[in-house]
Amino acid sequence: MCGIVGAVAERNITAILLEGLKRLEYRGYDSAGVAVFTNDGILDRVRRPGKVSELDQALAATPLIGRLGIAHTRWATHGAPCERNAHPHFSGQNLAVVHNGIIENHEALREQLKAQGYVFTSDTDTEVIAHLLAHKLKDLHDLTVALKATVKELHGAYGLAVISADQPDRLVAARSGSPLVIGLGLGENFLASDQLALRQVTDRFMYLEEGDIAEIRRDSVQIWDIDGKAVEREAVQYGDNAESAEKGEYRHFMLKEIHEQPTVVQRTLEGRLSQQQVLVQAFGPEAPELFAKVRNVQIVACGTSYHAGMVARYWLEELAGIPCQVEVASEFRYRKVVVQPDTLFVTISQSGETADTLAALRNAKELGFLASLAICNVGISSLVRESDLTLLTQAGREIGVASTKAFTTQLVGLLLLTLSLGQVRGTLAPGVEATLVEELRRLPTRLGEALAMDSTVEKIAELFADKNHTLFLGRGAQYPVAMEGALKLKEISYIHAEAYPAGELKHGPLALVDNDMPVVTVAPNNELLEKLKSNLQEVRARGGELIVFADEKAGMSNGEGTHVVQMPHIHDILSPILYTIPLQLLSYYVAVLKGTDVDQPRNLAKSVTVE
Ligand code: G6P
């Protein structure tokens, strides 16, 4: 889950490495470091706990000048986030390694290497790789050959970049379970865990595949596949359509991304709707034929993406009549799953690199699913490359760690999937598709109306300033919306928040309700409204303060201890998308009041590429 950058060039590469790290900080940010083969002919490094800005300051004080280097921003797995555990890790004075992933057999290797006289200076699994490689080099001499021998002994997941002062003509890299991309320049080449890190220096990229080893020199790149065979990987060119990485008028990326939702939802719909129908081919040319065979759907995802899947279950069963199961990837991948015949396996992911989701997809391929579909925001991700079908959400680059626009575009993608399956299988009620297509077209405007409540929600946030616990309630498809609301609040404001289906309130959580425990709920005007109102009475009767986001036609108004925010009326099926907005704004403003790091909350990372 860490970020890796490497460079081999004719010019000084330190600023390039540092800029790359800043662009990768979304992957991890508890410490950072850089190792450079300096123009004085030595391998030198600077590492700092904390964010990349700390490293930046340290490098300003002690510059490293050189033409070959590697750098890393860390999200700690083995060993606390401190300078000693920060990457790059050295073996001796001449070999430096950066690593993303987890080496599962690090303890056994550490014991072996200690017995051979290697001295460990960190608690990381990565240092094992450095010493093992140094050990192999004693016999094999060539850095690339030694890396090939080293990875054979590693169990687990890794993206690795290595440099050596003894062979300063190259950067070597290995990929297994953790993405790496080579950036191609003129007379210079680069490496990173995400092409975003290198957009500053090139627009031509070569993606390493699982098991690849690469030797990257200034003027050449050589790659060997998992069987050791020399291979060519296709170079892809990207136009400069990268989303701006600037906050613009907004104080935080999260707020900017919340406000981008009407635009990105519009973009996600573009080219996917005809007058009255969803264009099933949006899922790929084989989709119509494949979807006709689907009798069940299994959805697998993590975090916010999992919540999107939970909403989709309500839609798939209610609208398309297709049984659907939803599970978090970390559970699914280790469960002995019984697969129903003709089940479509659907993964949902913003990044397309989440380790558990990818592993679940790989397992699913062995289990006899009908086909796999990825609903993903990154077209060049592993998940997309390894799935049979894809629907790309068009959320653009999401920088805030707490996912917002990725979630609502995923919901749009999942509603398109529901309607496509129902259309092809003829299970939609008459007129439903045309109505929902029309409603989808109006959705960006409705989202804009919800966003206009920004300042109302900001005021409501003040109620949470001194609170430590919050309960979120929802019924039906609003239950996952409540779960997402609770996740957002805990992620960025560090207030303990739990979500419950409102009907479960009296089976336990009601015991917690008092005037220190605000209860947030979303109340669209549907057939569950009256039942929800009774649940809310149960809260009020115990002195719990209520914050209700309610349909303007729901007949709910402010009262003592009850704060009602009127929401624009929307078709019930689309209400989970609309009601997500005020909950995102609420978490945002509570976090701002609490003074937390909104875009990079503590202990979390944007893209979880370790198990
Ligand atoms: C991390 C992020 C979440 C995200 C989850 C799944 O936990 O902090 O915001 O929902 O990973 O990520 P994915 O990229 O697969 O959607």
XYZ file of C-alpha atoms and ligand atoms in Angstrom:
627
model
C 0.000 0.000 0.000
C 3.049 2.114 -0.053
C 4.181 4.250 -2.953
C 7.308 3.534 -5.008
C 9.197 5.807 -7.400
C 12.490 5.166 -9.184
C 14.538 6.923 -11.839
C 17.632 6.396 -13.979
C 18.608 9.458 -16.011
C 21.358 11.844 -17.136
C 20.032 14.639 -14.957
C 19.646 14.946 -11.201
C 16.615 12.863 -10.268
C 15.945 13.812 -6.622
C 13.264 16.408 -7.400
C 11.542 13.908 -9.727
C 11.485 11.279 -6.996
C 10.134 13.742 -4.468
C 7.406 15.019 -6.776
C 6.447 11.399 -7.503
C 6.172 10.681 -3.780
C 3.939 13.691 -3.258
C 1.632 12.384 -5.972
C 1.609 8.962 -4.326
C 1.005 10.119 -0.801
C -2.586 8.882 -1.064
C -1.168 5.349 -0.805
C 0.500 5.807 2.536
C 1.993 8.646 4.426
C 3.474 7.671 7.737
C 7.088 7.933 6.675
C 9.057 8.533 3.494
C 12.568 8.125 2.188
C 14.842 8.339 -0.804
C 18.117 6.622 -1.751
C 20.324 8.095 -4.453
C 23.547 6.940 -6.058
C 25.167 10.339 -5.759
C 27.497 12.088 -8.166
C 30.209 11.451 -5.555
C 29.848 7.728 -6.252
C 28.186 6.642 -3.021
C 24.765 5.310 -2.173
C 23.181 7.729 0.273
C 19.710 8.018 1.767
C 17.461 10.360 3.695
C 14.398 9.050 5.546
C 11.868 10.788 7.744
C 8.842 9.759 9.766
C 5.676 11.659 8.866
C 4.552 13.032 5.565
C 6.561 13.618 2.399
C 6.809 17.313 3.341
C 9.100 16.269 6.231
C 11.363 14.472 3.777
C 11.222 17.473 1.471
C 12.497 19.731 4.274
C 15.215 17.262 5.212
C 16.386 17.113 1.596
C 16.410 20.889 1.390
C 18.830 20.867 4.319
C 20.894 17.906 3.043
C 20.498 17.673 -0.733
C 21.177 14.388 -2.506
C 22.355 14.886 -6.076
C 22.505 11.922 -8.435
C 21.195 10.275 -11.591
C 19.939 6.991 -10.158
C 17.565 6.662 -7.240
C 14.557 5.067 -5.595
C 12.009 6.515 -3.184
C 9.122 5.356 -1.044
C 6.190 6.584 0.983
C 5.131 4.087 3.608
C 1.975 2.740 5.183
C 3.314 0.660 8.055
C 2.594 -3.059 8.156
C 5.622 -4.543 9.932
C 7.175 -2.210 12.459
C 6.099 1.185 13.760
C 6.250 4.258 11.519
C 9.664 5.677 12.458
C 12.870 6.565 10.656
C 14.509 3.204 11.355
C 11.643 1.371 9.642
C 11.257 3.806 6.743
C 12.372 2.688 3.285
C 14.735 2.481 1.410
C 16.342 -0.371 3.341
C 20.031 -1.076 2.871
C 22.165 -4.163 3.038
C 25.663 -2.907 3.719
C 26.472 0.409 2.089
C 25.886 -0.507 -1.538
C 22.413 -1.964 -1.915
C 19.040 -0.229 -1.446
C 15.538 -1.684 -1.689
C 12.017 -0.243 -1.574
C 9.030 -2.540 -1.270
C 5.265 -2.428 -1.404
C 3.444 -5.478 -0.041
C 4.042 -8.077 2.627
C 6.617 -10.867 2.736
C 4.887 -13.669 4.608
C 7.974 -15.818 5.234
C 10.046 -12.904 6.527
C 10.568 -14.445 9.962
C 12.112 -17.658 8.657
C 14.290 -15.730 6.188
C 15.367 -13.319 8.921
C 16.559 -16.199 11.127
C 18.513 -17.736 8.243
C 20.125 -14.436 7.333
C 20.985 -13.623 10.943
C 22.689 -16.997 11.211
C 24.713 -16.019 8.142
C 25.871 -12.862 9.931
C 23.526 -10.211 8.532
C 22.645 -7.507 11.033
C 19.089 -6.136 10.973
C 18.449 -2.506 11.817
C 14.668 -2.378 11.318
C 11.544 -4.367 12.224
C 10.356 -4.550 8.629
C 9.831 -7.523 6.370
C 11.511 -5.497 3.600
C 14.962 -5.539 5.168
C 14.950 -9.305 4.701
C 14.786 -8.759 0.938
C 17.779 -6.408 1.010
C 19.986 -8.898 2.872
C 18.779 -11.895 0.879
C 19.590 -10.089 -2.333
C 23.008 -9.042 -1.007
C 23.643 -12.676 -0.130
C 22.689 -13.883 -3.611
C 24.895 -11.197 -5.165
C 27.968 -12.724 -3.504
C 27.708 -15.709 -5.857
C 25.736 -14.366 -8.781
C 27.408 -10.915 -9.090
C 24.805 -9.484 -11.496
C 22.018 -7.465 -9.827
C 19.275 -8.585 -12.219
C 20.249 -12.260 -11.982
C 20.417 -11.988 -8.191
C 16.953 -10.384 -8.037
C 15.527 -13.251 -10.103
C 17.001 -15.731 -7.618
C 15.817 -13.708 -4.622
C 12.149 -13.499 -5.577
C 12.014 -17.277 -5.895
C 12.421 -17.411 -2.111
C 9.848 -14.768 -1.251
C 6.304 -15.746 -0.305
C 3.705 -13.020 -0.231
C 3.103 -9.887 -2.233
C 5.611 -7.410 -3.519
C 6.377 -4.575 -5.826
C 10.139 -4.081 -5.517
C 12.677 -1.569 -6.769
C 16.396 -2.021 -6.169
C 19.573 -0.093 -6.901
C 23.194 -0.917 -6.205
C 26.272 1.282 -6.030
C 28.215 -1.589 -7.649
C 26.019 -1.587 -10.768
C 24.812 2.026 -11.021
C 23.792 1.658 -14.653
C 20.355 0.241 -13.780
C 17.302 0.062 -11.635
C 15.812 -3.416 -11.200
C 12.234 -4.207 -10.299
C 9.913 -7.126 -9.595
C 6.144 -7.354 -9.463
C 4.045 -9.973 -7.728
C 0.724 -8.938 -6.251
C 1.554 -5.250 -6.175
C 1.398 -3.027 -9.263
C 4.425 -1.444 -10.955
C 4.671 0.636 -14.084
C 7.692 1.762 -16.079
C 7.658 5.338 -17.375
C 9.516 5.678 -20.680
C 11.504 8.823 -21.355
C 14.099 9.936 -23.878
C 17.472 8.787 -22.610
C 15.904 8.300 -19.175
C 13.461 5.852 -17.666
C 11.371 5.695 -14.530
C 9.455 3.297 -12.347
C 6.475 3.754 -10.042
C 3.690 1.912 -8.299
C 1.178 4.140 -10.113
C 1.583 6.058 -13.378
C 0.246 9.163 -11.627
C 3.626 9.545 -9.964
C 5.332 9.890 -13.338
C 2.914 12.083 -15.286
C 5.281 14.973 -14.588
C 8.057 13.346 -16.674
C 6.412 11.162 -19.297
C 3.165 10.108 -20.928
C 4.430 6.697 -22.148
C 4.035 3.726 -19.853
C 4.696 0.014 -19.763
C 2.813 -2.028 -17.169
C 4.538 -4.964 -15.543
C 2.488 -8.133 -15.278
C 2.332 -10.579 -12.389
C 5.709 -12.267 -11.904
C 7.637 -9.872 -14.166
C 11.209 -8.820 -13.458
C 12.509 -5.662 -15.149
C 15.942 -4.218 -15.741
C 15.637 -0.522 -16.434
C 18.568 1.420 -17.823
C 18.766 4.960 -19.137
C 18.299 3.848 -22.728
C 16.752 0.381 -22.495
C 14.184 -1.717 -20.681
C 14.287 -5.497 -20.509
C 11.539 -7.627 -18.995
C 11.327 -11.316 -18.093
C 8.047 -13.031 -17.284
C 7.207 -15.373 -14.430
C 8.884 -18.285 -16.261
C 12.071 -16.295 -16.848
C 11.334 -15.822 -20.560
C 12.324 -12.463 -22.100
C 9.112 -10.659 -23.048
C 7.979 -7.366 -24.555
C 5.250 -5.436 -22.785
C 3.209 -3.008 -24.781
C 3.968 0.698 -24.326
C 0.857 2.836 -23.918
C 0.631 6.546 -24.458
C -1.699 8.782 -22.499
C -2.910 12.178 -23.566
C -2.732 14.893 -20.966
C -6.268 14.463 -19.686
C -5.226 13.859 -16.118
C -7.622 15.458 -13.675
C -6.269 18.492 -11.991
C -4.610 17.648 -8.716
C -5.403 21.107 -7.395
C -7.979 21.923 -4.744
C -8.980 25.100 -6.542
C -11.448 27.157 -4.520
C -12.004 24.308 -2.047
C -10.332 23.951 1.315
C -9.938 20.174 0.954
C -9.926 17.632 -1.861
C -12.793 15.848 -0.151
C -15.044 18.897 -0.395
C -14.026 19.435 -4.012
C -14.795 15.804 -4.806
C -18.169 15.960 -3.052
C -19.070 18.939 -5.213
C -17.890 17.227 -8.404
C -20.602 14.586 -8.087
C -23.186 16.074 -10.477
C -20.495 16.308 -13.175
C -18.996 12.856 -12.701
C -22.384 11.182 -12.444
C -23.287 12.865 -15.731
C -20.032 11.595 -17.227
C -20.698 8.062 -15.979
C -24.043 8.103 -17.768
C -22.708 9.533 -21.020
C -22.982 7.192 -23.999
C -24.686 4.537 -21.895
C -28.337 5.487 -22.310
C -30.570 5.492 -25.348
C -33.881 7.329 -25.314
C -35.610 4.842 -23.024
C -33.091 2.126 -22.319
C -29.673 1.357 -20.942
C -27.199 0.325 -23.640
C -26.159 -3.112 -22.471
C -23.050 -2.996 -24.694
C -21.685 -0.412 -22.263
C -20.504 -3.494 -20.345
C -18.669 -4.846 -23.393
C -19.655 -6.401 -26.715
C -20.229 -9.843 -25.147
C -22.465 -8.431 -22.413
C -25.918 -8.936 -24.034
C -25.287 -12.628 -24.693
C -23.659 -13.201 -21.326
C -26.222 -11.281 -19.287
C -29.014 -13.368 -20.811
C -27.537 -16.390 -19.013
C -27.170 -14.750 -15.587
C -29.347 -16.289 -12.889
C -27.481 -15.021 -9.783
C -25.081 -12.261 -8.911
C -22.229 -12.412 -6.409
C -20.757 -9.017 -5.514
C -17.406 -8.677 -3.762
C -15.705 -5.446 -2.658
C -14.127 -3.606 0.288
C -14.894 -0.460 2.289
C -17.066 2.098 0.598
C -17.243 -0.025 -2.559
C -18.755 -2.815 -0.465
C -21.512 -0.446 0.629
C -22.260 0.289 -3.027
C -22.637 -3.457 -3.537
C -25.042 -3.653 -0.584
C -27.301 -1.051 -2.216
C -27.136 -2.943 -5.524
C -28.512 -6.052 -3.877
C -31.781 -4.253 -3.150
C -31.966 -3.064 -6.756
C -31.064 -6.388 -8.365
C -33.640 -8.307 -6.381
C -36.404 -5.689 -6.507
C -36.072 -4.550 -10.120
C -34.458 -7.411 -12.013
C -35.611 -10.303 -9.821
C -32.095 -11.703 -9.633
C -30.856 -13.220 -6.365
C -27.760 -11.393 -5.206
C -25.165 -11.960 -2.522
C -22.704 -9.332 -1.356
C -19.593 -9.964 0.675
C -16.448 -8.162 1.768
C -13.515 -9.465 -0.246
C -11.331 -10.318 2.752
C -13.970 -12.837 3.889
C -14.990 -14.118 0.483
C -11.433 -14.968 -0.557
C -10.940 -17.411 2.322
C -14.410 -18.904 2.492
C -15.314 -22.247 0.973
C -17.827 -20.767 -1.413
C -20.660 -22.734 -2.989
C -21.309 -21.225 -6.388
C -24.825 -21.347 -7.795
C -24.987 -22.125 -11.525
C -24.870 -19.125 -13.890
C -23.635 -16.648 -11.323
C -22.068 -13.411 -12.494
C -19.119 -12.431 -10.290
C -19.005 -8.657 -9.826
C -16.186 -6.729 -8.188
C -16.497 -3.051 -7.292
C -13.419 -0.941 -6.711
C -12.376 2.674 -7.062
C -8.691 1.879 -7.524
C -8.850 -1.566 -9.103
C -5.796 -2.480 -7.037
C -7.282 -3.433 -3.668
C -5.416 -6.606 -2.713
C -8.358 -8.492 -1.199
C -10.695 -7.695 -4.083
C -8.088 -8.771 -6.628
C -7.398 -11.984 -4.739
C -11.137 -12.692 -4.570
C -11.376 -12.247 -8.340
C -8.449 -14.583 -8.897
C -10.015 -17.227 -6.635
C -13.384 -16.767 -8.308
C -11.840 -17.723 -11.634
C -11.219 -21.198 -10.249
C -14.704 -21.557 -8.808
C -16.888 -21.864 -11.887
C -18.571 -18.485 -12.068
C -20.236 -17.634 -15.359
C -18.043 -14.571 -15.937
C -16.462 -11.683 -14.047
C -17.384 -8.021 -14.256
C -15.411 -5.142 -12.721
C -17.071 -1.839 -11.879
C -13.997 0.268 -11.505
C -12.724 3.831 -11.724
C -9.261 3.103 -13.133
C -9.124 1.710 -16.648
C -5.525 0.626 -16.438
C -5.897 -1.244 -13.151
C -5.191 -4.911 -12.461
C -8.859 -5.575 -11.689
C -9.947 -4.300 -15.094
C -7.211 -6.171 -16.906
C -8.136 -9.439 -15.218
C -11.934 -9.251 -15.548
C -14.033 -10.493 -18.477
C -16.239 -7.415 -18.567
C -15.772 -3.878 -17.288
C -17.835 -0.818 -16.623
C -15.643 2.186 -15.949
C -17.080 4.735 -13.594
C -15.984 8.188 -14.673
C -15.331 9.739 -11.283
C -11.922 11.044 -12.341
C -9.064 11.036 -9.938
C -10.162 10.810 -6.311
C -7.540 12.108 -3.911
C -9.331 12.358 -0.567
C -8.825 9.072 1.263
C -12.494 9.008 2.237
C -14.263 7.958 -0.934
C -17.147 10.175 -2.095
C -17.601 10.644 -5.836
C -16.307 7.131 -6.485
C -19.208 5.783 -4.392
C -22.010 7.658 -6.147
C -20.634 6.803 -9.603
C -20.391 3.153 -8.542
C -24.062 3.309 -7.574
C -24.888 4.707 -10.995
C -22.879 1.880 -12.621
C -24.703 -0.695 -10.504
C -28.107 0.696 -11.415
C -27.093 0.483 -15.079
C -26.119 -3.135 -14.436
C -29.446 -3.879 -12.756
C -31.419 -2.400 -15.637
C -29.230 -4.156 -18.220
C -29.693 -7.559 -16.598
C -33.425 -6.985 -16.226
C -33.717 -5.773 -19.813
C -31.859 -8.703 -21.349
C -33.624 -11.258 -19.183
C -37.037 -9.608 -19.623
C -37.659 -9.398 -15.889
C -38.275 -5.652 -15.499
C -41.819 -4.495 -14.823
C -43.323 -2.630 -17.802
C -42.243 0.990 -18.035
C -39.671 0.737 -15.237
C -36.630 1.067 -17.448
C -37.936 4.130 -19.313
C -38.878 5.808 -16.010
C -35.530 5.134 -14.396
C -33.596 6.204 -17.489
C -35.466 9.503 -17.308
C -34.765 9.764 -13.556
C -31.078 9.008 -14.153
C -30.933 11.874 -16.651
C -32.317 14.204 -13.977
C -30.013 12.873 -11.287
C -27.135 15.369 -11.770
C -29.596 18.250 -11.233
C -31.023 16.576 -8.120
C -27.503 16.070 -6.770
C -26.815 19.752 -7.370
C -29.898 20.595 -5.291
C -28.670 18.387 -2.466
C -25.269 20.058 -2.602
C -26.929 23.431 -2.272
C -27.757 22.388 1.315
C -24.078 22.617 2.137
C -24.401 25.460 4.656
C -27.444 23.886 6.364
C -25.459 20.705 6.928
C -22.475 22.742 8.122
C -24.648 24.160 10.927
C -25.963 20.708 11.865
C -22.344 19.527 12.161
C -21.942 21.740 15.237
C -24.171 19.310 17.153
C -21.391 16.726 16.875
C -18.464 18.833 18.026
C -18.459 17.443 21.574
C -19.822 13.970 20.838
C -17.904 10.706 20.911
C -20.509 8.289 19.540
C -23.164 8.405 16.854
C -25.745 5.987 15.553
C -26.852 5.941 11.909
C -30.178 4.345 11.047
C -31.700 3.384 7.726
C -34.214 0.941 6.334
C -34.149 -0.964 3.042
C -31.635 0.382 0.545
C -31.013 3.260 2.962
C -29.428 0.872 5.433
C -26.199 0.643 3.370
C -26.402 4.428 2.961
C -26.436 4.689 6.762
C -23.433 2.310 6.853
C -21.577 4.537 4.414
C -22.512 7.609 6.484
C -21.124 5.968 9.619
C -17.953 4.904 7.816
C -17.344 8.448 6.521
C -17.815 9.956 9.978
C -15.480 7.548 11.745
C -12.839 7.701 8.985
C -12.325 11.429 9.040
C -13.637 12.778 12.345
C -12.609 9.783 14.503
C -16.040 9.797 16.174
C -17.225 6.275 16.856
C -20.146 5.699 14.519
C -22.263 2.616 13.956
C -25.004 1.920 11.475
C -28.057 -0.209 12.179
C -31.105 -1.190 10.199
C -33.697 0.943 12.007
C -35.801 -2.128 12.818
C -32.927 -3.616 14.821
C -32.754 -0.633 17.157
C -34.720 -2.260 19.945
C -32.614 -5.428 19.747
C -29.620 -3.779 21.362
C -28.418 -0.348 20.253
C -31.349 1.410 21.926
C -29.591 0.697 25.212
C -26.874 3.137 24.165
C -29.173 6.015 23.314
C -29.111 9.046 25.606
C -28.569 12.756 25.075
C -24.866 12.202 24.351
C -25.592 9.904 21.430
C -26.984 11.705 18.377
C -28.899 9.526 15.939
C -28.673 10.302 12.226
C -31.194 8.913 9.815
C -32.263 9.193 6.192
C -35.970 9.183 5.451
C -37.087 9.135 1.833
C -40.788 9.076 1.212
C -41.348 5.352 0.678
C -43.413 2.524 2.100
C -41.028 2.141 5.032
C -41.437 5.746 6.156
C -44.110 5.124 8.795
C -42.110 2.267 10.270
C -39.035 4.475 10.378
C -40.988 7.227 12.121
C -41.933 4.780 14.887
C -38.262 3.841 15.297
C -37.407 7.517 15.631
C -40.011 7.910 18.369
C -38.214 5.167 20.264
C -35.053 7.289 20.105
C -36.736 10.510 21.190
C -38.412 8.762 24.115
C -34.891 7.956 25.441
C -33.662 11.548 25.101
C -31.632 10.847 21.938
C -31.131 13.826 19.638
C -32.341 13.131 16.097
C -30.891 14.422 12.851
C -33.189 13.413 10.008
C -32.589 13.952 6.309
C -36.174 13.645 5.105
C -38.045 13.898 1.826
C -39.855 17.230 1.568
C -43.065 15.190 1.297
C -42.329 12.974 4.286
C -44.285 15.213 6.666
C -41.429 15.580 9.139
C -40.493 18.843 10.773
C -38.230 20.289 13.441
C -39.207 19.745 17.056
C -37.501 19.542 20.394
C -34.392 17.413 19.963
C -35.317 16.722 16.335
C -33.480 18.451 13.496
C -35.022 17.809 10.119
C -33.256 18.715 6.881
C -35.670 18.703 3.939
C -34.382 16.855 0.900
C -35.587 17.349 -2.684
C -38.079 14.682 -3.702
C -36.603 11.847 -5.744
C -37.736 8.496 -7.163
C -37.286 5.954 -4.396
C -34.883 3.768 -6.392
C -32.450 6.645 -6.815
C -32.767 7.893 -3.251
C -29.652 6.058 -1.942
C -27.547 8.135 -4.348
C -29.128 11.438 -3.304
C -29.175 10.760 0.450
C -25.477 9.935 0.423
C -24.665 13.587 -0.271
C -25.799 15.172 3.038
C -24.073 12.387 4.976
C -20.792 13.083 3.148
C -21.157 16.794 3.891
C -21.960 16.080 7.518
C -18.787 14.022 8.078
C -16.767 16.610 6.249
C -17.946 19.517 8.374
C -17.667 17.562 11.628
C -14.065 16.687 10.714
C -13.295 20.317 9.899
C -14.706 21.348 13.284
C -12.624 18.697 15.000
C -9.541 19.899 13.123
C -8.560 16.469 11.803
C -6.586 15.855 8.617
C -9.603 15.515 6.322
C -7.869 14.339 3.147
C -5.368 12.061 4.826
C -6.945 10.706 8.006
C -4.667 8.929 10.454
C -3.800 5.250 9.924
C -5.675 4.943 6.622
C -4.652 4.869 2.986
C -6.443 5.409 -0.273
C -5.473 2.256 -2.031
C -5.066 -0.843 0.109
C -2.703 -3.008 -1.883
C -1.782 -5.261 1.039
C -3.923 -7.917 2.593
C -9.621 1.856 1.392
C -10.085 3.273 1.149
C -11.607 3.289 1.018
C -12.046 2.339 -0.083
C -11.501 0.916 0.140
C -11.720 0.037 -1.076
O -10.059 1.425 2.630
O -9.688 4.117 2.207
O -12.041 4.599 0.714
O -13.436 2.288 -0.119
O -10.094 0.972 0.361
O -10.972 0.553 -2.142
P -11.309 0.338 -3.667
O -10.232 1.108 -4.395
O -11.224 -1.140 -3.913
O -12.666 0.874 -3.914
